[in-house]
C-alpha positions as semicolon CSV with decimal commas, in nm:
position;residue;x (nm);y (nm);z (nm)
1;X;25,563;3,673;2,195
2;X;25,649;3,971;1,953
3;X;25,436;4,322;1,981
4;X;25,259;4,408;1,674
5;X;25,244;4,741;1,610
6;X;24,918;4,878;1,555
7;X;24,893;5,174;1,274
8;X;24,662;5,457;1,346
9;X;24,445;5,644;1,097
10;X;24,627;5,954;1,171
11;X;24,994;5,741;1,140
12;X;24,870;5,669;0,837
13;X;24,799;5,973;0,666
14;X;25,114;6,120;0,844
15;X;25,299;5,877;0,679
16;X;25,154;5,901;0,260
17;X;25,070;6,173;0,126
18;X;24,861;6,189;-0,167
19;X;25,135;6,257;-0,414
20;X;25,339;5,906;-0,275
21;X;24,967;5,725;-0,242
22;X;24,911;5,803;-0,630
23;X;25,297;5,672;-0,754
24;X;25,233;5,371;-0,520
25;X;24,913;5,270;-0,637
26;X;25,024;5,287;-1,004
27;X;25,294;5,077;-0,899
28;X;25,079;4,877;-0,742
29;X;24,852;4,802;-1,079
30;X;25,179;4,796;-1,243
31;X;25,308;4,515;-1,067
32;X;24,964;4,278;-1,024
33;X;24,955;4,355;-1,384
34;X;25,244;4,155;-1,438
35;X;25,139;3,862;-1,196
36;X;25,367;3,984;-0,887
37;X;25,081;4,004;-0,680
38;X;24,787;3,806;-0,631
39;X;24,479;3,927;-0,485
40;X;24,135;3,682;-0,532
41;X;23,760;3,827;-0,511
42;X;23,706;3,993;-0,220
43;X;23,415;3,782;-0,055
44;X;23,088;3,927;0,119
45;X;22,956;3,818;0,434
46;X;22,630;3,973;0,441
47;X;22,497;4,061;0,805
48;X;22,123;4,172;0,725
49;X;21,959;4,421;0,762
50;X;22,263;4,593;0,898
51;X;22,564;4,572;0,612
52;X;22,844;4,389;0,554
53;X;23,159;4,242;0,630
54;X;23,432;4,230;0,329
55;X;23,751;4,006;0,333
56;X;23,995;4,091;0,082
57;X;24,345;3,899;0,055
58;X;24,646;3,975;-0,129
59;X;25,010;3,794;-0,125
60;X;25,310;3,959;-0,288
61;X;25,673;4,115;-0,177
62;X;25,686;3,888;0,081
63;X;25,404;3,984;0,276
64;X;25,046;3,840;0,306
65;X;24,720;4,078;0,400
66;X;24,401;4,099;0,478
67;X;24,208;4,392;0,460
68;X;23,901;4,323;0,638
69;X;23,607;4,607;0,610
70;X;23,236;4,668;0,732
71;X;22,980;4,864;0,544
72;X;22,674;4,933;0,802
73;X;22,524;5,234;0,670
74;X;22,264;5,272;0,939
75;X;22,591;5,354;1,187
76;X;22,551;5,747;1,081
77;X;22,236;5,741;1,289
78;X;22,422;5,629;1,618
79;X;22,722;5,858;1,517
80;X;22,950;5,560;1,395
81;X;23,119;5,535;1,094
82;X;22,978;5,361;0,777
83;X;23,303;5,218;0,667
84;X;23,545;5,045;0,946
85;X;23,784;4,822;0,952
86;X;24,184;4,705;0,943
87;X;24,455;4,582;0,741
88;X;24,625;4,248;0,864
89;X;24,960;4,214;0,793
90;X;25,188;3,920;0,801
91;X;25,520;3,819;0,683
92;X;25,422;3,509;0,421
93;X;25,735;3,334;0,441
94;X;25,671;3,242;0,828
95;X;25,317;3,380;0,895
96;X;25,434;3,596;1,163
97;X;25,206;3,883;1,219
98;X;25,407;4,190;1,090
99;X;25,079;4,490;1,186
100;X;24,729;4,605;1,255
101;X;24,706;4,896;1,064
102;X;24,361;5,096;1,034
103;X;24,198;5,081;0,706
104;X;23,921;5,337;0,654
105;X;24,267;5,589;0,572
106;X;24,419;5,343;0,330
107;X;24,105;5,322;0,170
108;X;24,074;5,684;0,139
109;X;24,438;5,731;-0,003
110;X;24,361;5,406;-0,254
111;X;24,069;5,506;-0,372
112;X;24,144;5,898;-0,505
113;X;24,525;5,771;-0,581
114;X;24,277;5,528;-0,804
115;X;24,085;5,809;-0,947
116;X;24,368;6,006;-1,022
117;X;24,598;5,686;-1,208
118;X;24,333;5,632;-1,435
119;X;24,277;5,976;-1,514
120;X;24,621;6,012;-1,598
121;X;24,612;5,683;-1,783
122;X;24,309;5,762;-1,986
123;X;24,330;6,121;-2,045
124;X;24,332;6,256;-2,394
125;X;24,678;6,377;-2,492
126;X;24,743;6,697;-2,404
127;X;24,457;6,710;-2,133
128;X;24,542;6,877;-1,855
């Protein structure tokens, strides 16, 4: 049986910085833009009254994931995170599990490279 490697938080943000997370996530719109990608709803499972479990896949490049999150906001009061969770790769050709890689750090990078794409997309000319 093959090891998959498992990708810390800090591998993570050792490995994209915030200038490479922004060019890859407008890449990234880019290309589902133009149907390379295809990523369906993400879908809820609701675990009351704690939070939340959220499944989203996506299937591109070769490769199939599954980032799979938790939202339990009452975690701050037992000194847990809010937001946990991991990325699920897999190669989509043969299903082979390619890595566990930690999500709460992709999320971070995604979500500000996010920010910053559309601000660049949507700012007035000359805006700076």
């Amino acid at each position: 049986m093959t090891q998959i490697p498992v990708i810390s938080r800090d591998a993570v943000f050792a490995a994209i910085d915030p200038p490479t997370a922004i060019d890859c996530t407008r890449e990234a719109f880019e290309r589902y833009g133009r149907g390379e990608w295809q990523m369906p709803a993400k879908v809820y499972l609701d675990s009351p009254p704690y939070g939340d479990f959220r499944a989203m896949p996506a299937l591109g490049d070769g490769l199939a994931l599954l980032k799979w999150v938790t939202s339990f906001p009452g975690n701050t009061t037992k000194g847990l995170p809010v937001v946990r969770g991991e990325v699920l790769l897999s190669d989509a050709v043969t299903g082979e599990e390619l890595a566990v890689i930690e999500c709460s750090s992709v999320t971070s990078l995604r979500t500000g490279a996010a920010a910053a794409v559309s601000a660049q997309v949507l700012a007035a000319d000359g805006a700076r």
